[in-house]
Amino acid sequence: MMEYKVNPMDEVMKAFAIEFTVDPYGDGHINDTYVADSRPRYILQRINTSIFTNPQKLMENIDSVTMHLRRIIIANGGNPDRETLTVIRTTDNKLFYESADGSCYRMYKFIDNTITLNLPENPHQFETSARAFGKFQNMLADFDASSLSETIPDFHHTPKRTANLVKAMEENLAGRKEEVADIYDAYLRFADDCAIITNDLESGAIPKRVTHNDTKLNNVLFDAVTKEGICVIDLDTVMPGSLLFDYGDSLRFGASTAVEDEADLDKVWFDLEYFESYTRGFLSELGDKITPREVELMPLGALTMTYECGIRFLTDYLNGDTYFKIHYADQNLVRAKNHLKLCTDIASKLDEMKKIVAKYV
Ligand code: ADP
Ligand code: GN1
Ligand code: MG
């Protein structure tokens, strides 16, 4: 990738008292991520403040969560600099720097000798990511949820996501309504089933826990040598939620036989071997903390999160691509079609998935 110097970086370097050059880094859809090439290296991110409108509260969340994780990792003899994110403060002890143009920059220690993946290489590797997310959940089990700000309200409120899609279709801001009519109708057939988890969370039938809420595979760093999942990153959406969101979102991304924006739908299937590995890893970390109703809803968790993410892609396409980063014109439509195919396949496999879950409870 081309190395370049951006003007605001002089300001940023001064704020953190670190000299570096920057290169774009990673495959995130939300923030602008750079590697700050200095010694040692850092991750520098321009926070997407149109999505995270209160960067101060966002960073306070991340600071308190990572401090909590740090204490537990140290108590268990682990390496906190490698097993969780470390926020670098500015010279005036702030959690991020707001530059003259209003951009908000944060820095983390760069966790070296790690890789991220957009598809697991084998079921075992996927299972290690399940254990990493399961462990993350465990370490936050006694964290005071009321101290956390809701960084994106109703983030996984699936019925509200459906309502947003319906509204986007009505508004037709980008003039794409006709083009998506078929897949819109096909998605809405899943809407009722995919409202069940949100309804259960609201009625108290399943517990609210502190969850990550964005558990796709490239939000875990794997050790480059051992290929074990070692660190859960991207903590912007750590908020109260259901463990089914975390479980389901991982499966949406990692149990697919293809990447999220694979356009050839013949390559897109939900792989039950990967489903089984993930389920085994996740449940092995959660132990008896999971309730019978949560267990019952696990297969539906995968369907719900795939549906929800798919309709978010479609909504963004209808709105003119204002949320997710795109690298070509109809990428959000490609993502939406990909996830619709995945939903259809998951829906046809729910009974088999139930039997697999039962093996590990
Ligand atoms: P986004 O919210 O845009 O997805 P992430 O926080 O997930 O941003 O970061 C994007 C990518 O940057 C990650 O997928 C990962 O490859 C890399 N990354 C983020 N933080 C670190 C870190 N501390 N050390 C090494 N790589 C990191
Ligand atoms: C975004 O931040 P990132 O790229 O890890 C999105 C998730 C979606 C995901 C789809 C804050 O995740 O909710 O599931 O894209 N994050 C936010 O790939 O909206
Ligand atoms: Mg990410």
mmCIF file of N, CA and C in Angstrom, residues 100-179:
data_model
loop_
_atom_site.group_PDB
_atom_site.id
_atom_site.type_symbol
_atom_site.label_atom_id
_atom_site.label_comp_id
_atom_site.label_asym_id
_atom_site.label_seq_id
_atom_site.Cartn_x
_atom_site.Cartn_y
_atom_site.Cartn_z
ATOM 1 N N ALA A 100 -8.389 19.996 14.682
ATOM 2 C CA ALA A 100 -8.998 21.288 14.324
ATOM 3 C C ALA A 100 -10.201 21.108 13.392
ATOM 4 N N ASP A 101 -10.149 20.087 12.520
ATOM 5 C CA ASP A 101 -11.274 19.886 11.588
ATOM 6 C C ASP A 101 -12.415 19.067 12.206
ATOM 7 N N GLY A 102 -12.329 18.787 13.501
ATOM 8 C CA GLY A 102 -13.415 18.081 14.193
ATOM 9 C C GLY A 102 -13.291 16.567 14.157
ATOM 10 N N SER A 103 -12.235 16.035 13.507
ATOM 11 C CA SER A 103 -12.041 14.575 13.492
ATOM 12 C C SER A 103 -11.567 14.114 14.862
ATOM 13 N N CYS A 104 -11.999 12.896 15.236
ATOM 14 C CA CYS A 104 -11.590 12.347 16.528
ATOM 15 C C CYS A 104 -10.683 11.143 16.293
ATOM 16 N N TYR A 105 -9.491 11.208 16.852
ATOM 17 C CA TYR A 105 -8.498 10.142 16.672
ATOM 18 C C TYR A 105 -8.216 9.453 17.994
ATOM 19 N N ARG A 106 -8.121 8.110 17.925
ATOM 20 C CA ARG A 106 -7.692 7.356 19.110
ATOM 21 C C ARG A 106 -6.547 6.442 18.718
ATOM 22 N N MET A 107 -5.791 6.050 19.728
ATOM 23 C CA MET A 107 -4.669 5.142 19.468
ATOM 24 C C MET A 107 -4.722 3.952 20.402
ATOM 25 N N TYR A 108 -4.318 2.814 19.855
ATOM 26 C CA TYR A 108 -4.164 1.598 20.659
ATOM 27 C C TYR A 108 -2.755 1.076 20.450
ATOM 28 N N LYS A 109 -2.271 0.304 21.430
ATOM 29 C CA LYS A 109 -1.049 -0.450 21.173
ATOM 30 C C LYS A 109 -1.309 -1.379 20.002
ATOM 31 N N PHE A 110 -0.367 -1.481 19.105
ATOM 32 C CA PHE A 110 -0.483 -2.430 17.992
ATOM 33 C C PHE A 110 -0.137 -3.814 18.524
ATOM 34 N N ILE A 111 -0.999 -4.760 18.309
ATOM 35 C CA ILE A 111 -0.723 -6.113 18.804
ATOM 36 C C ILE A 111 -0.012 -6.870 17.690
ATOM 37 N N ASP A 112 1.297 -7.058 17.904
ATOM 38 C CA ASP A 112 2.169 -7.607 16.859
ATOM 39 C C ASP A 112 2.005 -9.107 16.678
ATOM 40 N N ASN A 113 2.484 -9.569 15.533
ATOM 41 C CA ASN A 113 2.491 -11.008 15.233
ATOM 42 C C ASN A 113 1.102 -11.627 15.342
ATOM 43 N N THR A 114 0.137 -10.883 14.817
ATOM 44 C CA THR A 114 -1.219 -11.412 14.780
ATOM 45 C C THR A 114 -1.760 -11.251 13.359
ATOM 46 N N ILE A 115 -2.823 -11.999 13.082
ATOM 47 C CA ILE A 115 -3.495 -11.853 11.790
ATOM 48 C C ILE A 115 -5.012 -11.748 12.032
ATOM 49 N N THR A 116 -5.704 -11.170 11.058
ATOM 50 C CA THR A 116 -7.167 -11.267 11.085
ATOM 51 C C THR A 116 -7.604 -12.005 9.823
ATOM 52 N N LEU A 117 -8.803 -12.554 9.885
ATOM 53 C CA LEU A 117 -9.287 -13.390 8.778
ATOM 54 C C LEU A 117 -10.700 -12.998 8.402
ATOM 55 N N ASN A 118 -11.000 -13.064 7.115
ATOM 56 C CA ASN A 118 -12.377 -12.842 6.666
ATOM 57 C C ASN A 118 -13.124 -14.156 6.449
ATOM 58 N N LEU A 119 -12.390 -15.240 6.485
ATOM 59 C CA LEU A 119 -12.991 -16.586 6.491
ATOM 60 C C LEU A 119 -12.067 -17.465 7.323
ATOM 61 N N PRO A 120 -12.630 -18.343 8.163
ATOM 62 C CA PRO A 120 -11.738 -19.240 8.903
ATOM 63 C C PRO A 120 -11.079 -20.220 7.935
ATOM 64 N N GLU A 121 -9.849 -20.623 8.256
ATOM 65 C CA GLU A 121 -9.137 -21.556 7.372
ATOM 66 C C GLU A 121 -9.583 -22.995 7.606
ATOM 67 N N ASN A 122 -10.064 -23.276 8.813
ATOM 68 C CA ASN A 122 -10.536 -24.630 9.141
ATOM 69 C C ASN A 122 -11.446 -24.544 10.372
ATOM 70 N N PRO A 123 -12.241 -25.583 10.624
ATOM 71 C CA PRO A 123 -13.182 -25.531 11.752
ATOM 72 C C PRO A 123 -12.491 -25.321 13.099
ATOM 73 N N HIS A 124 -11.315 -25.899 13.267
ATOM 74 C CA HIS A 124 -10.617 -25.758 14.551
ATOM 75 C C HIS A 124 -10.309 -24.291 14.845
ATOM 76 N N GLN A 125 -9.846 -23.605 13.799
ATOM 77 C CA GLN A 125 -9.507 -22.187 13.977
ATOM 78 C C GLN A 125 -10.758 -21.372 14.347
ATOM 79 N N PHE A 126 -11.861 -21.732 13.729
ATOM 80 C CA PHE A 126 -13.122 -21.043 14.023
ATOM 81 C C PHE A 126 -13.524 -21.304 15.478
ATOM 82 N N GLU A 127 -13.257 -22.523 15.927
ATOM 83 C CA GLU A 127 -13.574 -22.877 17.313
ATOM 84 C C GLU A 127 -12.736 -22.038 18.286
ATOM 85 N N THR A 128 -11.499 -21.751 17.924
ATOM 86 C CA THR A 128 -10.686 -20.935 18.851
ATOM 87 C C THR A 128 -11.246 -19.509 18.920
ATOM 88 N N SER A 129 -11.850 -19.028 17.822
ATOM 89 C CA SER A 129 -12.456 -17.688 17.896
ATOM 90 C C SER A 129 -13.690 -17.736 18.791
ATOM 91 N N ALA A 130 -14.405 -18.866 18.764
ATOM 92 C CA ALA A 130 -15.579 -19.029 19.639
ATOM 93 C C ALA A 130 -15.147 -18.968 21.093
ATOM 94 N N ARG A 131 -14.022 -19.623 21.380
ATOM 95 C CA ARG A 131 -13.559 -19.606 22.764
ATOM 96 C C ARG A 131 -13.134 -18.197 23.162
ATOM 97 N N ALA A 132 -12.515 -17.474 22.211
ATOM 98 C CA ALA A 132 -12.100 -16.093 22.516
ATOM 99 C C ALA A 132 -13.329 -15.236 22.836
ATOM 100 N N PHE A 133 -14.399 -15.366 22.044
ATOM 101 C CA PHE A 133 -15.604 -14.560 22.314
ATOM 102 C C PHE A 133 -16.331 -15.051 23.576
ATOM 103 N N GLY A 134 -16.340 -16.374 23.775
ATOM 104 C CA GLY A 134 -16.973 -16.917 24.973
ATOM 105 C C GLY A 134 -16.250 -16.431 26.234
ATOM 106 N N LYS A 135 -14.926 -16.427 26.154
ATOM 107 C CA LYS A 135 -14.102 -15.990 27.280
ATOM 108 C C LYS A 135 -14.317 -14.500 27.537
ATOM 109 N N PHE A 136 -14.397 -13.742 26.455
ATOM 110 C CA PHE A 136 -14.644 -12.295 26.550
ATOM 111 C C PHE A 136 -15.942 -12.054 27.330
ATOM 112 N N GLN A 137 -16.963 -12.794 26.945
ATOM 113 C CA GLN A 137 -18.273 -12.702 27.601
ATOM 114 C C GLN A 137 -18.169 -13.054 29.088
ATOM 115 N N ASN A 138 -17.415 -14.108 29.378
ATOM 116 C CA ASN A 138 -17.235 -14.534 30.768
ATOM 117 C C ASN A 138 -16.538 -13.482 31.602
ATOM 118 N N MET A 139 -15.512 -12.887 31.016
ATOM 119 C CA MET A 139 -14.729 -11.905 31.773
ATOM 120 C C MET A 139 -15.558 -10.663 32.082
ATOM 121 N N LEU A 140 -16.612 -10.442 31.278
ATOM 122 C CA LEU A 140 -17.446 -9.262 31.517
ATOM 123 C C LEU A 140 -18.723 -9.602 32.288
ATOM 124 N N ALA A 141 -18.823 -10.866 32.739
ATOM 125 C CA ALA A 141 -20.069 -11.296 33.386
ATOM 126 C C ALA A 141 -20.382 -10.457 34.626
ATOM 127 N N ASP A 142 -19.358 -10.037 35.364
ATOM 128 C CA ASP A 142 -19.636 -9.261 36.581
ATOM 129 C C ASP A 142 -19.382 -7.762 36.376
ATOM 130 N N PHE A 143 -19.317 -7.342 35.134
ATOM 131 C CA PHE A 143 -19.098 -5.927 34.836
ATOM 132 C C PHE A 143 -20.426 -5.177 34.999
ATOM 133 N N ASP A 144 -20.351 -3.990 35.616
ATOM 134 C CA ASP A 144 -21.572 -3.231 35.882
ATOM 135 C C ASP A 144 -22.128 -2.627 34.576
ATOM 136 N N ALA A 145 -23.151 -3.285 34.049
ATOM 137 C CA ALA A 145 -23.709 -2.876 32.753
ATOM 138 C C ALA A 145 -24.271 -1.454 32.802
ATOM 139 N N SER A 146 -24.740 -1.051 33.967
ATOM 140 C CA SER A 146 -25.378 0.273 34.046
ATOM 141 C C SER A 146 -24.357 1.398 33.861
ATOM 142 N N SER A 147 -23.049 1.068 33.977
ATOM 143 C CA SER A 147 -22.025 2.104 33.791
ATOM 144 C C SER A 147 -21.733 2.337 32.302
ATOM 145 N N LEU A 148 -22.277 1.484 31.439
ATOM 146 C CA LEU A 148 -21.977 1.605 30.005
ATOM 147 C C LEU A 148 -22.987 2.496 29.278
ATOM 148 N N SER A 149 -22.495 3.368 28.424
ATOM 149 C CA SER A 149 -23.407 4.150 27.576
ATOM 150 C C SER A 149 -23.801 3.287 26.381
ATOM 151 N N GLU A 150 -24.988 3.524 25.886
ATOM 152 C CA GLU A 150 -25.440 2.798 24.699
ATOM 153 C C GLU A 150 -24.874 3.558 23.493
ATOM 154 N N THR A 151 -23.801 3.053 22.897
ATOM 155 C CA THR A 151 -23.101 3.831 21.861
ATOM 156 C C THR A 151 -23.925 3.950 20.572
ATOM 157 N N ILE A 152 -24.695 2.905 20.261
ATOM 158 C CA ILE A 152 -25.653 2.989 19.152
ATOM 159 C C ILE A 152 -26.980 2.445 19.688
ATOM 160 N N PRO A 153 -27.922 3.318 19.991
ATOM 161 C CA PRO A 153 -29.180 2.845 20.556
ATOM 162 C C PRO A 153 -29.876 1.846 19.624
ATOM 163 N N ASP A 154 -30.465 0.816 20.237
ATOM 164 C CA ASP A 154 -31.220 -0.204 19.489
ATOM 165 C C ASP A 154 -30.393 -0.899 18.402
ATOM 166 N N PHE A 155 -29.123 -1.065 18.704
ATOM 167 C CA PHE A 155 -28.214 -1.628 17.696
ATOM 168 C C PHE A 155 -28.720 -2.968 17.156
ATOM 169 N N HIS A 156 -29.109 -3.867 18.068
ATOM 170 C CA HIS A 156 -29.624 -5.168 17.618
ATOM 171 C C HIS A 156 -31.117 -5.320 17.889
ATOM 172 N N HIS A 157 -31.840 -4.228 17.800
ATOM 173 C CA HIS A 157 -33.301 -4.319 17.910
ATOM 174 C C HIS A 157 -33.807 -4.690 16.515
ATOM 175 N N THR A 158 -33.917 -5.994 16.269
ATOM 176 C CA THR A 158 -34.198 -6.463 14.912
ATOM 177 C C THR A 158 -35.504 -5.888 14.338
ATOM 178 N N PRO A 159 -36.611 -5.860 15.113
ATOM 179 C CA PRO A 159 -37.834 -5.275 14.516
ATOM 180 C C PRO A 159 -37.652 -3.811 14.110
ATOM 181 N N LYS A 160 -36.851 -3.051 14.875
ATOM 182 C CA LYS A 160 -36.614 -1.656 14.456
ATOM 183 C C LYS A 160 -35.763 -1.605 13.190
ATOM 184 N N ARG A 161 -34.853 -2.575 13.048
ATOM 185 C CA ARG A 161 -34.072 -2.658 11.800
ATOM 186 C C ARG A 161 -35.008 -2.957 10.621
ATOM 187 N N THR A 162 -35.995 -3.810 10.875
ATOM 188 C CA THR A 162 -36.973 -4.106 9.811
ATOM 189 C C THR A 162 -37.750 -2.831 9.467
ATOM 190 N N ALA A 163 -38.173 -2.108 10.513
ATOM 191 C CA ALA A 163 -38.921 -0.863 10.271
ATOM 192 C C ALA A 163 -38.069 0.140 9.483
ATOM 193 N N ASN A 164 -36.762 0.172 9.775
ATOM 194 C CA ASN A 164 -35.872 1.074 9.010
ATOM 195 C C ASN A 164 -35.822 0.682 7.533
ATOM 196 N N LEU A 165 -35.847 -0.621 7.287
ATOM 197 C CA LEU A 165 -35.828 -1.080 5.892
ATOM 198 C C LEU A 165 -37.115 -0.652 5.181
ATOM 199 N N VAL A 166 -38.234 -0.869 5.857
ATOM 200 C CA VAL A 166 -39.527 -0.510 5.251
ATOM 201 C C VAL A 166 -39.542 0.991 4.936
ATOM 202 N N LYS A 167 -39.030 1.773 5.880
ATOM 203 C CA LYS A 167 -38.988 3.231 5.683
ATOM 204 C C LYS A 167 -38.076 3.603 4.502
ATOM 205 N N ALA A 168 -36.925 2.935 4.435
ATOM 206 C CA ALA A 168 -35.984 3.229 3.343
ATOM 207 C C ALA A 168 -36.606 2.900 1.993
ATOM 208 N N MET A 169 -37.383 1.820 1.973
ATOM 209 C CA MET A 169 -38.050 1.417 0.728
ATOM 210 C C MET A 169 -39.077 2.486 0.344
ATOM 211 N N GLU A 170 -39.811 2.970 1.332
ATOM 212 C CA GLU A 170 -40.821 3.998 1.052
ATOM 213 C C GLU A 170 -40.161 5.300 0.580
ATOM 214 N N GLU A 171 -39.099 5.682 1.265
ATOM 215 C CA GLU A 171 -38.448 6.956 0.926
ATOM 216 C C GLU A 171 -37.708 6.892 -0.406
ATOM 217 N N ASN A 172 -37.130 5.718 -0.692
ATOM 218 C CA ASN A 172 -36.470 5.478 -1.980
ATOM 219 C C ASN A 172 -35.466 6.593 -2.332
ATOM 220 N N LEU A 173 -34.642 6.961 -1.360
ATOM 221 C CA LEU A 173 -33.744 8.118 -1.510
ATOM 222 C C LEU A 173 -32.797 8.012 -2.705
ATOM 223 N N ALA A 174 -32.320 6.801 -2.983
ATOM 224 C CA ALA A 174 -31.340 6.650 -4.059
ATOM 225 C C ALA A 174 -31.988 6.150 -5.361
ATOM 226 N N GLY A 175 -33.322 6.056 -5.375
ATOM 227 C CA GLY A 175 -34.017 5.623 -6.594
ATOM 228 C C GLY A 175 -33.749 4.172 -6.950
ATOM 229 N N ARG A 176 -33.556 3.309 -5.939
ATOM 230 C CA ARG A 176 -33.186 1.922 -6.213
ATOM 231 C C ARG A 176 -34.293 0.924 -5.863
ATOM 232 N N LYS A 177 -35.469 1.451 -5.563
ATOM 233 C CA LYS A 177 -36.573 0.642 -5.050
ATOM 234 C C LYS A 177 -36.967 -0.526 -5.975
ATOM 235 N N GLU A 178 -37.136 -0.218 -7.260
ATOM 236 C CA GLU A 178 -37.594 -1.263 -8.196
ATOM 237 C C GLU A 178 -36.578 -2.402 -8.272
ATOM 238 N N GLU A 179 -35.323 -1.988 -8.312
ATOM 239 C CA GLU A 179 -34.234 -2.955 -8.476
ATOM 240 C C GLU A 179 -34.210 -3.990 -7.341
#
